[in-house]
Each structure stands twice: as C-alpha cells, then as structure tokens.
Tab-separated table of C-alpha atoms and ligand atoms in Angstrom:
chain	number	residue	atom	x	y	z
S	1	UNK	CA	9.358	-20.989	-48.396
S	2	UNK	CA	8.398	-19.365	-51.721
S	3	UNK	CA	4.739	-19.808	-52.485
S	4	UNK	CA	4.179	-23.039	-50.615
S	5	UNK	CA	0.916	-23.407	-48.767
S	6	UNK	CA	1.399	-22.821	-45.021
S	7	UNK	CA	0.061	-25.569	-42.778
S	8	UNK	CA	-0.770	-25.451	-39.088
S	9	UNK	CA	-1.297	-28.627	-37.093
S	10	UNK	CA	-3.395	-29.482	-34.056
S	11	UNK	CA	-2.154	-32.665	-32.361
S	12	UNK	CA	0.993	-34.509	-33.376
S	13	UNK	CA	2.865	-33.760	-30.144
S	14	UNK	CA	5.644	-35.879	-28.596
S	15	UNK	CA	4.842	-39.595	-28.907
S	16	UNK	CA	1.881	-39.091	-31.265
S	17	UNK	CA	1.345	-41.497	-34.141
S	18	UNK	CA	-0.285	-39.730	-37.040
S	19	UNK	CA	0.755	-36.061	-36.659
S	20	UNK	CA	4.354	-36.645	-37.820
S	21	UNK	CA	2.997	-38.771	-40.702
S	22	UNK	CA	0.856	-35.800	-41.773
S	23	UNK	CA	3.950	-33.571	-41.814
S	24	UNK	CA	5.955	-36.043	-43.916
S	25	UNK	CA	3.087	-36.620	-46.334
S	26	UNK	CA	2.065	-32.966	-46.633
S	27	UNK	CA	5.620	-31.880	-47.418
S	28	UNK	CA	6.498	-34.740	-49.794
S	29	UNK	CA	5.586	-32.956	-53.027
S	30	UNK	CA	7.066	-29.588	-52.078
S	31	UNK	CA	3.759	-27.709	-52.201
S	32	UNK	CA	3.105	-27.442	-48.445
S	33	UNK	CA	5.164	-26.528	-45.392
S	34	UNK	CA	4.360	-26.974	-41.705
S	35	UNK	CA	4.876	-23.552	-40.097
S	36	UNK	CA	2.754	-23.560	-36.932
S	37	UNK	CA	0.971	-25.830	-34.524
S	38	UNK	CA	-0.818	-26.473	-31.263
S	39	UNK	CA	0.733	-29.903	-31.010
S	40	UNK	CA	-0.289	-30.844	-27.478
S	41	UNK	CA	-2.648	-29.735	-24.722
S	42	UNK	CA	0.486	-28.865	-22.746
S	43	UNK	CA	2.023	-25.526	-23.789
S	44	UNK	CA	5.507	-26.769	-23.010
S	45	UNK	CA	5.129	-29.986	-25.007
S	46	UNK	CA	3.599	-28.038	-27.880
S	47	UNK	CA	6.610	-25.726	-28.012
S	48	UNK	CA	8.996	-28.696	-27.771
S	49	UNK	CA	7.226	-30.438	-30.650
S	50	UNK	CA	7.423	-27.243	-32.718
S	51	UNK	CA	11.172	-27.054	-32.146
S	52	UNK	CA	11.590	-30.727	-33.104
S	53	UNK	CA	9.604	-30.067	-36.289
S	54	UNK	CA	11.932	-27.145	-37.053
S	55	UNK	CA	9.340	-24.377	-37.003
S	56	UNK	CA	9.716	-20.891	-35.497
S	57	UNK	CA	9.401	-21.499	-31.699
S	58	UNK	CA	6.985	-18.560	-31.480
S	59	UNK	CA	4.560	-20.535	-33.668
S	60	UNK	CA	4.368	-23.543	-31.338
S	61	UNK	CA	1.163	-22.439	-29.618
S	62	UNK	CA	-0.333	-23.323	-26.233
S	63	UNK	CA	-3.796	-24.066	-27.687
S	64	UNK	CA	-5.575	-24.197	-31.031
S	65	UNK	CA	-7.594	-21.118	-30.042
S	66	UNK	CA	-4.347	-19.193	-29.444
S	67	UNK	CA	-2.996	-20.397	-32.789
S	68	UNK	CA	-6.014	-19.234	-34.813
S	69	UNK	CA	-6.059	-15.904	-32.959
S	70	UNK	CA	-2.332	-15.215	-33.441
S	71	UNK	CA	-2.148	-16.539	-36.984
S	72	UNK	CA	-5.041	-14.399	-38.172
S	73	UNK	CA	-2.958	-11.297	-37.237
S	74	UNK	CA	-0.012	-12.341	-39.438
S	75	UNK	CA	0.642	-11.522	-43.095
S	76	UNK	CA	2.067	-15.023	-43.496
S	77	UNK	CA	-0.802	-16.740	-41.675
S	78	UNK	CA	-1.457	-20.440	-42.128
S	79	UNK	CA	-3.543	-21.302	-45.206
S	80	UNK	CA	-5.006	-24.397	-43.610
S	81	UNK	CA	-4.924	-26.537	-40.498
S	82	UNK	CA	-4.613	-30.298	-40.184
S	83	UNK	CA	-6.473	-31.909	-37.289
S	84	UNK	CA	-4.584	-34.910	-35.859
S	85	UNK	CA	-6.029	-35.088	-32.349
S	86	UNK	CA	-8.278	-37.610	-30.617
S	87	UNK	CA	-11.760	-37.569	-32.161
S	88	UNK	CA	-13.589	-35.415	-29.583
S	89	UNK	CA	-11.569	-32.370	-30.719
S	90	UNK	CA	-12.236	-32.728	-34.453
S	91	UNK	CA	-15.460	-30.679	-34.357
S	92	UNK	CA	-14.311	-27.848	-32.040
S	93	UNK	CA	-11.018	-27.425	-33.900
S	94	UNK	CA	-12.660	-27.497	-37.339
S	95	UNK	CA	-15.319	-24.994	-36.232
S	96	UNK	CA	-12.734	-22.613	-34.769
S	97	UNK	CA	-10.576	-22.833	-37.902
S	98	UNK	CA	-13.454	-22.242	-40.304
S	99	UNK	CA	-14.685	-19.337	-38.164
S	100	UNK	CA	-11.209	-17.816	-38.545
S	101	UNK	CA	-11.366	-18.294	-42.337
S	102	UNK	CA	-8.869	-21.168	-42.334
S	103	UNK	CA	-9.371	-24.259	-44.534
S	104	UNK	CA	-9.359	-27.692	-42.878
S	105	UNK	CA	-7.746	-31.052	-43.547
S	106	UNK	CA	-9.024	-33.418	-40.855
S	107	UNK	CA	-8.128	-36.900	-39.900
S	108	UNK	CA	-10.946	-39.411	-39.689
S	109	UNK	CA	-13.471	-40.006	-38.280
S	110	UNK	CA	-14.782	-36.532	-39.095
S	111	UNK	CA	-16.160	-36.047	-35.564
S	112	UNK	CA	-16.871	-38.108	-32.441
S	113	UNK	CA	-20.632	-38.543	-33.021
S	114	UNK	CA	-23.216	-38.478	-35.801
S	115	UNK	CA	-24.930	-35.383	-34.334
S	116	UNK	CA	-21.597	-33.587	-34.410
S	117	UNK	CA	-20.930	-34.382	-38.064
S	118	UNK	CA	-24.295	-32.939	-39.067
S	119	UNK	CA	-23.324	-29.743	-37.281
S	120	UNK	CA	-19.930	-29.784	-39.000
S	121	UNK	CA	-21.524	-30.342	-42.395
S	122	UNK	CA	-23.622	-27.234	-41.904
S	123	UNK	CA	-20.614	-25.199	-40.683
S	124	UNK	CA	-18.499	-26.308	-43.678
S	125	UNK	CA	-21.293	-25.473	-46.070
S	126	UNK	CA	-21.846	-21.981	-44.577
S	127	UNK	CA	-18.114	-21.231	-44.391
S	128	UNK	CA	-17.669	-22.294	-48.048
S	129	UNK	CA	-14.016	-23.117	-47.308
S	130	UNK	CA	-12.123	-26.244	-48.446
S	131	UNK	CA	-12.437	-29.284	-46.166
S	132	UNK	CA	-10.617	-32.593	-46.743
S	133	UNK	CA	-10.707	-35.867	-44.805
S	134	UNK	CA	-7.697	-38.184	-44.728
S	135	UNK	CA	-9.114	-41.597	-45.511
S	136	UNK	CA	-5.550	-42.542	-46.382
S	137	UNK	CA	-6.279	-45.659	-48.402
S	138	UNK	CA	-8.062	-43.592	-51.063
S	139	UNK	CA	-4.628	-42.285	-52.050
S	140	UNK	CA	-3.123	-45.590	-53.260
S	141	UNK	CA	-2.673	-45.788	-57.025
S	142	UNK	CA	-4.108	-49.305	-57.241
S	143	UNK	CA	-7.152	-48.261	-55.225
S	144	UNK	CA	-7.670	-45.618	-57.922
S	145	UNK	CA	-7.213	-48.367	-60.558
S	146	UNK	CA	-9.790	-50.568	-58.825
S	147	UNK	CA	-12.161	-47.609	-58.588
S	148	UNK	CA	-11.746	-46.837	-62.281
S	149	UNK	CA	-12.435	-50.490	-63.174
S	150	UNK	CA	-15.694	-50.381	-61.215
S	151	UNK	CA	-16.673	-47.009	-62.694
S	152	UNK	CA	-16.102	-48.384	-66.214
S	153	UNK	CA	-18.239	-51.424	-65.351
S	154	UNK	CA	-15.299	-53.684	-66.285
S	155	UNK	CA	-16.401	-56.349	-63.811
S	156	UNK	CA	-20.047	-56.089	-64.860
S	157	UNK	CA	-22.716	-55.426	-62.253
S	158	UNK	CA	-21.272	-55.808	-58.738
S	159	UNK	CA	-22.806	-58.776	-56.934
S	160	UNK	CA	-20.736	-59.418	-53.856
S	161	UNK	CA	-18.258	-57.499	-51.708
S	162	UNK	CA	-15.995	-58.522	-48.846
S	163	UNK	CA	-14.013	-55.919	-46.946
S	164	UNK	CA	-12.060	-56.605	-43.814
S	165	UNK	CA	-9.782	-54.583	-41.571
S	166	UNK	CA	-8.052	-56.812	-39.045
S	167	UNK	CA	-5.575	-55.626	-36.422
S	168	UNK	CA	-4.330	-57.389	-33.307
S	169	UNK	CA	-2.726	-54.605	-31.267
S	170	UNK	CA	-5.632	-54.270	-28.787
S	171	UNK	CA	-5.702	-58.000	-27.957
S	172	UNK	CA	-4.559	-57.115	-24.416
S	173	UNK	CA	-5.973	-54.246	-22.286
S	174	UNK	CA	-3.244	-51.811	-23.376
S	175	UNK	CA	-5.349	-48.865	-22.226
S	176	UNK	CA	-4.999	-50.012	-18.591
S	177	UNK	CA	-1.239	-49.425	-18.872
S	178	UNK	CA	-1.861	-45.856	-20.087
S	179	UNK	CA	-0.580	-46.524	-23.635
S	180	UNK	CA	-1.315	-43.214	-25.362
S	181	UNK	CA	-3.075	-44.426	-28.513
S	182	UNK	CA	-5.102	-47.117	-26.696
S	183	UNK	CA	-6.094	-44.829	-23.796
S	184	UNK	CA	-8.186	-42.291	-25.714
S	185	UNK	CA	-9.470	-44.851	-28.245
S	186	UNK	CA	-11.130	-46.847	-25.462
S	187	UNK	CA	-12.611	-43.814	-23.673
S	188	UNK	CA	-16.059	-42.938	-25.096
S	189	UNK	CA	-15.693	-39.292	-24.023
S	190	UNK	CA	-12.573	-38.819	-26.158
S	191	UNK	CA	-13.252	-41.328	-28.933
S	192	UNK	CA	-17.018	-41.314	-29.432
S	193	UNK	CA	-19.364	-44.298	-29.074
S	194	UNK	CA	-17.862	-46.563	-31.770
S	195	UNK	CA	-14.564	-48.245	-30.790
S	196	UNK	CA	-13.085	-50.524	-33.431
S	197	UNK	CA	-16.066	-49.814	-35.688
S	198	UNK	CA	-15.183	-46.094	-35.596
S	199	UNK	CA	-11.411	-46.350	-35.637
S	200	UNK	CA	-10.909	-48.807	-38.506
S	201	UNK	CA	-14.419	-49.929	-39.498
S	202	UNK	CA	-14.881	-46.458	-41.006
S	203	UNK	CA	-11.799	-46.964	-43.203
S	204	UNK	CA	-13.174	-50.300	-44.468
S	205	UNK	CA	-16.578	-48.737	-45.088
S	206	UNK	CA	-15.065	-45.780	-46.919
S	207	UNK	CA	-12.874	-48.002	-49.092
S	208	UNK	CA	-15.878	-50.127	-50.031
S	209	UNK	CA	-18.025	-47.175	-51.123
S	210	UNK	CA	-15.076	-45.324	-52.681
S	211	UNK	CA	-14.001	-48.201	-54.921
S	212	UNK	CA	-17.401	-49.596	-55.889
S	213	UNK	CA	-19.052	-46.180	-56.264
S	214	UNK	CA	-22.070	-47.802	-54.581
S	215	UNK	CA	-23.717	-46.706	-51.350
S	216	UNK	CA	-24.425	-49.116	-48.519
S	217	UNK	CA	-28.182	-49.058	-47.952
S	218	UNK	CA	-28.618	-51.659	-45.207
S	219	UNK	CA	-26.570	-53.392	-42.546
S	220	UNK	CA	-26.825	-56.041	-39.863
S	221	UNK	CA	-23.891	-55.534	-37.510
S	222	UNK	CA	-22.741	-57.376	-34.406
S	223	UNK	CA	-20.311	-55.436	-32.195
S	224	UNK	CA	-18.506	-57.152	-29.359
S	225	UNK	CA	-16.125	-56.181	-26.605
S	226	UNK	CA	-13.765	-59.094	-26.318
S	227	UNK	CA	-11.202	-57.784	-23.825
S	228	UNK	CA	-12.727	-57.709	-20.319
S	229	UNK	CA	-13.137	-54.255	-18.823
S	230	UNK	CA	-12.845	-52.412	-22.147
S	231	UNK	CA	-15.490	-49.684	-22.536
S	232	UNK	CA	-15.976	-49.833	-26.315
S	233	UNK	CA	-16.310	-52.505	-29.014
S	234	UNK	CA	-13.100	-54.106	-30.253
S	235	UNK	CA	-14.536	-56.592	-32.778
S	236	UNK	CA	-17.249	-56.251	-35.419
S	237	UNK	CA	-18.910	-58.470	-38.036
S	238	UNK	CA	-21.484	-56.993	-40.384
S	239	UNK	CA	-23.587	-58.025	-43.346
S	240	UNK	CA	-24.144	-55.181	-45.805
S	241	UNK	CA	-26.497	-54.487	-48.702
S	242	UNK	CA	-25.534	-52.025	-51.419
S	243	UNK	CA	-27.593	-50.108	-53.931
S	244	UNK	CA	-27.919	-52.028	-57.195
S	245	UNK	CA	-28.433	-55.365	-55.425
S	246	UNK	CA	-24.919	-56.299	-54.271
S	247	UNK	CA	-24.388	-57.608	-50.771
S	248	UNK	CA	-21.503	-58.815	-48.689
S	249	UNK	CA	-19.530	-58.599	-45.481
S	250	UNK	CA	-17.615	-55.982	-43.535
S	251	UNK	CA	-15.388	-57.263	-40.773
S	252	UNK	CA	-13.249	-55.135	-38.451
S	253	UNK	CA	-11.276	-56.252	-35.437
S	254	UNK	CA	-8.523	-54.954	-33.181
S	255	UNK	CA	-8.261	-58.248	-31.287
S	256	UNK	CA	-7.247	-60.429	-34.248
S	257	UNK	CA	-3.982	-61.460	-32.588
S	258	UNK	CA	-1.054	-61.510	-34.983
S	259	UNK	CA	-2.660	-59.219	-37.560
S	260	UNK	CA	-0.929	-55.893	-38.161
S	261	UNK	CA	-2.828	-53.644	-40.539
S	262	UNK	CA	-4.839	-56.156	-42.539
S	263	UNK	CA	-7.138	-54.075	-44.704
S	264	UNK	CA	-8.323	-56.188	-47.641
S	265	UNK	CA	-10.999	-55.565	-50.254
S	266	UNK	CA	-12.599	-58.074	-52.627
S	267	UNK	CA	-15.258	-57.145	-55.163
S	268	UNK	CA	-17.112	-59.644	-57.358
S	269	UNK	CA	-19.037	-58.664	-60.492
S	270	UNK	CA	-20.817	-60.624	-63.213
S	271	UNK	CA	-17.678	-60.938	-65.351
S	272	UNK	CA	-14.839	-60.957	-62.877
S	273	UNK	CA	-13.483	-59.778	-59.570
S	274	UNK	CA	-10.702	-57.768	-57.963
S	275	UNK	CA	-8.712	-57.990	-54.767
S	276	UNK	CA	-6.442	-55.448	-53.047
S	277	UNK	CA	-4.549	-55.766	-49.802
S	278	UNK	CA	-3.119	-52.769	-47.948
S	279	UNK	CA	-0.071	-54.694	-46.732
S	280	UNK	CA	0.822	-55.538	-50.347
S	281	UNK	CA	-0.478	-52.334	-51.914
S	282	UNK	CA	1.489	-52.381	-55.149
S	283	UNK	CA	-0.358	-55.429	-56.537
S	284	UNK	CA	-3.964	-55.566	-57.667
S	285	UNK	CA	-5.419	-58.927	-58.610
S	286	UNK	CA	-8.084	-58.926	-61.321
S	287	UNK	CA	-9.658	-62.333	-61.978
S	288	UNK	CA	-11.886	-63.046	-64.978
S	289	UNK	CA	-14.695	-65.565	-65.243
S	290	UNK	CA	-13.494	-66.593	-68.690
S	291	UNK	CA	-9.787	-65.775	-68.563
S	292	UNK	CA	-6.607	-65.973	-66.536
S	293	UNK	CA	-5.867	-63.910	-63.420
S	294	UNK	CA	-4.086	-60.604	-64.040
S	295	UNK	CA	-1.741	-59.072	-61.489
S	296	UNK	CA	-1.530	-55.334	-62.083
S	297	UNK	CA	1.543	-53.668	-60.576
S	298	UNK	CA	1.758	-50.086	-59.341
S	299	UNK	CA	3.774	-47.992	-61.767
S	300	UNK	CA	2.788	-50.103	-64.793
S	301	UNK	CA	2.414	-48.025	-67.950
S	302	UNK	CA	-0.689	-50.090	-68.796
S	303	UNK	CA	-2.622	-48.778	-65.791
S	304	UNK	CA	-5.470	-46.347	-66.309
S	305	UNK	CA	-5.080	-42.571	-66.179
S	306	UNK	CA	-6.420	-42.273	-62.613
S	307	UNK	CA	-3.775	-44.648	-61.234
S	308	UNK	CA	-0.972	-43.117	-63.308
S	309	UNK	CA	-1.912	-39.606	-62.151
S	310	UNK	CA	-1.061	-40.519	-58.549
S	311	UNK	CA	2.085	-42.571	-59.232
S	312	UNK	CA	5.511	-41.094	-58.511
S	313	UNK	CA	7.886	-43.966	-59.299
S	314	UNK	CA	8.413	-46.530	-62.073
S	315	UNK	CA	7.103	-50.045	-61.398
S	316	UNK	CA	9.102	-52.127	-58.933
S	317	UNK	CA	9.948	-49.136	-56.713
S	318	UNK	CA	7.410	-49.634	-53.917
S	319	UNK	CA	5.231	-46.724	-52.864
S	320	UNK	CA	3.354	-47.036	-49.593
S	321	UNK	CA	1.487	-45.382	-46.770
S	322	UNK	CA	3.288	-42.010	-46.772
S	323	UNK	CA	2.954	-41.667	-50.537
S	324	UNK	CA	-0.756	-42.535	-50.424
S	325	UNK	CA	-1.246	-39.927	-47.709
S	326	UNK	CA	0.749	-37.482	-49.829
S	327	UNK	CA	-1.585	-38.031	-52.785
S	328	UNK	CA	-4.456	-36.702	-50.674
S	329	UNK	CA	-2.323	-33.719	-49.660
S	330	UNK	CA	-1.380	-33.040	-53.274
S	331	UNK	CA	-5.041	-33.023	-54.261
S	332	UNK	CA	-5.904	-30.848	-51.275
S	333	UNK	CA	-3.096	-28.409	-52.187
S	334	UNK	CA	-4.212	-28.222	-55.816
S	335	UNK	CA	-7.812	-27.688	-54.749
S	336	UNK	CA	-6.945	-25.080	-52.123
S	337	UNK	CA	-4.663	-23.159	-54.501
S	338	UNK	CA	-7.380	-23.091	-57.166
S	339	UNK	CA	-9.916	-22.052	-54.513
S	340	UNK	CA	-7.653	-19.190	-53.376
S	341	UNK	CA	-7.660	-17.924	-56.971
S	342	UNK	CA	-11.329	-18.570	-57.625
S	343	UNK	CA	-13.535	-18.877	-54.559
S	344	UNK	CA	-16.172	-20.891	-56.397
S	345	UNK	CA	-13.718	-23.696	-57.145
S	346	UNK	CA	-14.705	-27.099	-55.747
S	347	UNK	CA	-12.216	-29.652	-54.414
S	348	UNK	CA	-11.166	-32.665	-56.555
S	349	UNK	CA	-13.825	-35.398	-56.397
S	350	UNK	CA	-11.110	-38.006	-55.733
S	351	UNK	CA	-10.333	-36.366	-52.355
S	352	UNK	CA	-12.645	-37.468	-49.520
S	353	UNK	CA	-14.496	-34.493	-48.049
S	354	UNK	CA	-17.337	-33.677	-45.697
S	355	UNK	CA	-19.785	-36.016	-47.486
S	356	UNK	CA	-17.439	-38.931	-46.780
S	357	UNK	CA	-17.249	-37.712	-43.189
S	358	UNK	CA	-21.034	-37.762	-42.860
S	359	UNK	CA	-21.217	-41.259	-44.418
S	360	UNK	CA	-18.586	-42.556	-42.008
S	361	UNK	CA	-20.344	-41.195	-38.934
S	362	UNK	CA	-23.691	-42.486	-40.208
S	363	UNK	CA	-22.044	-45.920	-40.601
S	364	UNK	CA	-20.922	-45.915	-36.942
S	365	UNK	CA	-24.334	-44.763	-35.724
S	366	UNK	CA	-26.142	-47.391	-37.836
S	367	UNK	CA	-23.794	-50.177	-36.682
S	368	UNK	CA	-24.421	-49.324	-33.025
S	369	UNK	CA	-28.191	-49.217	-33.627
S	370	UNK	CA	-28.156	-52.533	-35.504
S	371	UNK	CA	-26.169	-54.139	-32.708
S	372	UNK	CA	-28.500	-52.722	-30.043
S	373	UNK	CA	-31.672	-53.936	-31.752
S	374	UNK	CA	-30.072	-57.148	-33.090
S	375	UNK	CA	-31.644	-56.314	-36.431
S	376	UNK	CA	-31.101	-55.032	-39.957
S	377	UNK	CA	-31.019	-51.232	-40.203
S	378	UNK	CA	-31.469	-48.988	-43.219
S	379	UNK	CA	-29.118	-46.103	-43.961
T	401	NAD	P1	-2.196	-39.952	-30.676
T	401	NAD	O1	-2.738	-40.162	-29.305
T	401	NAD	O2	-0.961	-40.664	-31.071
T	401	NAD	O3	-1.952	-38.404	-30.944
T	401	NAD	C1	-2.898	-37.420	-30.593
T	401	NAD	C2	-2.179	-36.103	-30.344
T	401	NAD	O4	-3.147	-35.090	-30.084
T	401	NAD	C3	-1.232	-36.127	-29.135
T	401	NAD	O5	-0.009	-35.530	-29.504
T	401	NAD	C4	-1.950	-35.273	-28.108
T	401	NAD	O6	-1.059	-34.631	-27.229
T	401	NAD	C5	-2.643	-34.276	-29.020
T	401	NAD	N1	-3.711	-33.540	-28.364
T	401	NAD	C6	-4.662	-33.992	-27.506
T	401	NAD	N2	-5.423	-32.955	-27.080
T	401	NAD	C7	-4.947	-31.838	-27.686
T	401	NAD	C8	-5.303	-30.472	-27.635
T	401	NAD	N3	-6.316	-30.026	-26.877
T	401	NAD	N4	-4.592	-29.605	-28.386
T	401	NAD	C9	-3.555	-30.017	-29.149
T	401	NAD	N5	-3.173	-31.315	-29.233
T	401	NAD	C10	-3.863	-32.202	-28.499
T	401	NAD	O7	-3.391	-40.336	-31.666
T	401	NAD	P2	-3.247	-40.812	-33.188
T	401	NAD	O8	-3.174	-42.275	-33.232
T	401	NAD	O9	-2.193	-40.008	-33.843
T	401	NAD	O10	-4.705	-40.397	-33.752
T	401	NAD	C11	-5.071	-39.038	-33.954
T	401	NAD	C12	-6.214	-38.965	-34.968
T	401	NAD	O11	-5.790	-39.499	-36.205
T	401	NAD	C13	-7.445	-39.768	-34.572
T	401	NAD	O12	-8.609	-39.077	-34.919
T	401	NAD	C14	-7.325	-41.052	-35.376
T	401	NAD	O13	-8.585	-41.639	-35.676
T	401	NAD	C15	-6.648	-40.553	-36.625
T	401	NAD	N6	-5.801	-41.554	-37.301
T	401	NAD	C16	-5.927	-41.704	-38.650
T	401	NAD	C17	-5.139	-42.602	-39.354
T	401	NAD	C18	-5.244	-42.734	-40.841
T	401	NAD	O14	-4.809	-43.715	-41.421
T	401	NAD	N7	-5.788	-41.761	-41.530
T	401	NAD	C19	-4.211	-43.395	-38.648
T	401	NAD	C20	-4.100	-43.205	-37.267
T	401	NAD	C21	-4.884	-42.278	-36.605
C-alpha cells in the first residue's frame, strides 16, 4: 500500500451504481486505496461487498458508526471517507466522520435539504477538515478549458446561457417495481424534496456557475410530475438570471424518453460562444462572431494550462466519466496530503467543496419555492 491515502466508503453495496465508480476513479492515479467500508445497511451485504472489492473482510463494517469507531482505534485508519449513499444519509455520515477527525468526499447533492446543508457547512467549518463534493462534470478537461475561456473573458461579457440535462430512464414508474436507484430517488424521505431538480438539475446548475464563474441571482422555475403516482418532480424548466446581466434557461428532465445522459452547456458572449456536451466530452465547440467555428479536442497541445493539467492521454484517445471523476479524486488527494502536512492548507479551488454544496441545495430550495408561488425568486 505504501503511502497511499486510505479510503473508507459508505454505500456502494451489491447492485449500487456510483459506489464502484468511486472506487475505480479514486484508485486510477495510484494515490488512493479503498481499505474499508460500510457498504450497505445490511451487515452481511456490507461484508460481501468488502470481499468483492478485495479489502480485509474485517474492514467490511455493519454500519458507518461502527466503521468510524473501529477505524479510529487503528494505526492504519482511513484518511477519508467517501459518501455514496442515498441523500438522506449524507449529513449524518459526514457529521460522524468529521467528529471522528476523518476528511470527507461526498457525492452530490451535499445533503437532502437546504436546512441540512447549512448545518453541514457549520460542521465543516468548525472541524476544519477537508471536504470535497463530486460534481463529476467539473473534472472534464474541456470543461476546464471552457471555464478558463470564460475567466479570461475570451467570449466577452456573457449574455446568454442554456444548460440542459435530459434523461429518459424514469419515463415509466420504475420505482413501483422496486428498482433500487428509482425507489429512493422518488421517496422524499430518502431523497429530499427535489426529485429531478435535485438529482440532475443540481449538476446542470453547478456546471453553469462553474464554467461561467457567474452566480445565478434569480430564477423562475416550473417543476412537474409527469408520471402518475410519482411523489417528486421528474421534469423541470427554468429561466435564470445571472450576475452581470446574463440570462438564460436551465432544463432538466428524467422523462425525456430516449435521452440517456444528455448534459449540454451553451454559453454566449459578446464576441462568441461555446458548447460542450457530456456524451461527446472530448470536443468543445467555440464559435466566433467574426470568424470560423473552432473544434477543440481533448488532449490537444494547444489547450490552456488548466485543461492540460487534467489530461492523461494524447488527443484521439478518449477520456470519459471515470477519468473526470478521477480528476476530482486526484485534486482531493493532493489537497488532503498537503493538509496532512500543513493543517492550514486549503483545498484546490478547482475541486467543488462545501460552498458548491450550499449553492446546490439553495438552488433546489429556490426552484421549489418558485414553482410553489409561480413567480420569480431571488437567490
Ligand atoms: P444506489 O441506490 O445505487 O446505491 C446506494 C447504496 O447505498 C446502496 O448500496 C445501499 O445499500 C447503500 N446504503 C443505503 N443505506 C445505507 C446505510 N445506512 N449504510 C451503508 N450503505 C447504505 O444509489 P446511487 O445511484 O449509487 O446514488 C448514491 C448517491 O450518489 C446519491 O446521493 C446520488 O445523488 C449520487 N450520484 C452521483 C452521481 C454523480 O455523477 N456524481 C451519479 C449517480 C449518483
């Protein structure tokens, strides 16, 4: 194991979606190793998952509380925990970890409700321990290129934005059949009050603010539940206003039949525009008012330093979802290692943290309020 950072996981048990992705991504650059976990609420399934992940069976714990308790007695205790459970556990797991002196990498949304994220923000601040949030799309090299273009004002002042995240997998009432991922996502007690708006709307919102560097200051959102009997929204259309005068649209849907993972961002400035699509992530289109369209390819030596810093392969060798996730883990590992050496070290600004978590939960809360009052809301 050498001096790799030791990771524990909560969630990611048999049949889970994102837990195994976290393991692959965390371990990709050889700086982190999964060594422990409370992978399921069932002790037996947690142990089984631990064995399938190849960890010491004694470190496949029956609960996250048992993991933090046992790990804090060990010389080779976990350095951090990743939270890959349904949303209602994000706050209790993060609080328990931070109380035990363990850093946190959490999946999004940061918590289940806005009230909870304010509590978490205060806990993170008092604990003064590293906290990262896996808004995966922030890890793509061409998202970093787009962000750098906006930061350098290459497009001129931003005037219009259009971000959409369209999926179709909840077009039928999958939750009624007990499908694992659909079941908790459509239960307000486990998911929180924002359905589609919380699950993927938050990714679209984060990408928009992350790339433009501008904060959303107002929104008029319409949330709908299209599939009969579903408890939470599954379709959302919103108008947004950003600081600096830009405005645009944010659309999220999980009932857009035929769509897979259609996250797309378009940004229009005075001098030109850019477009990036998650399903074709190695191409960035930059269009100029007075010039031809440029297609920038991931891995191109002409890309800016921010994009090149998170590129592993030469152009034409596609990098994707796992690699983008791994970029966030690499930044978390670098930040955590530096923090272990110098406790006043702050995490890299490119890595989403608790502030992004608070913004995301505020976005859900504002969208629900706007929908309820059928009106514009301020942030
Ligand atoms: P999932 O249902 O596939 O997996 C959740 C896992 O948590 C299961 O293994 C379940 O057994 C486990 N779990 C539940 N209660 C537990 C407990 N008390 N202790 C230990 N484990 C417990 O869900 P998923 O789709 O993997 O989503 C998990 C989280 O990841 C959600 O918050 C979701 O929003 C987020 N997510 C993020 C991305 C991304 O791109 N960053 C993608 C998908 C999901």
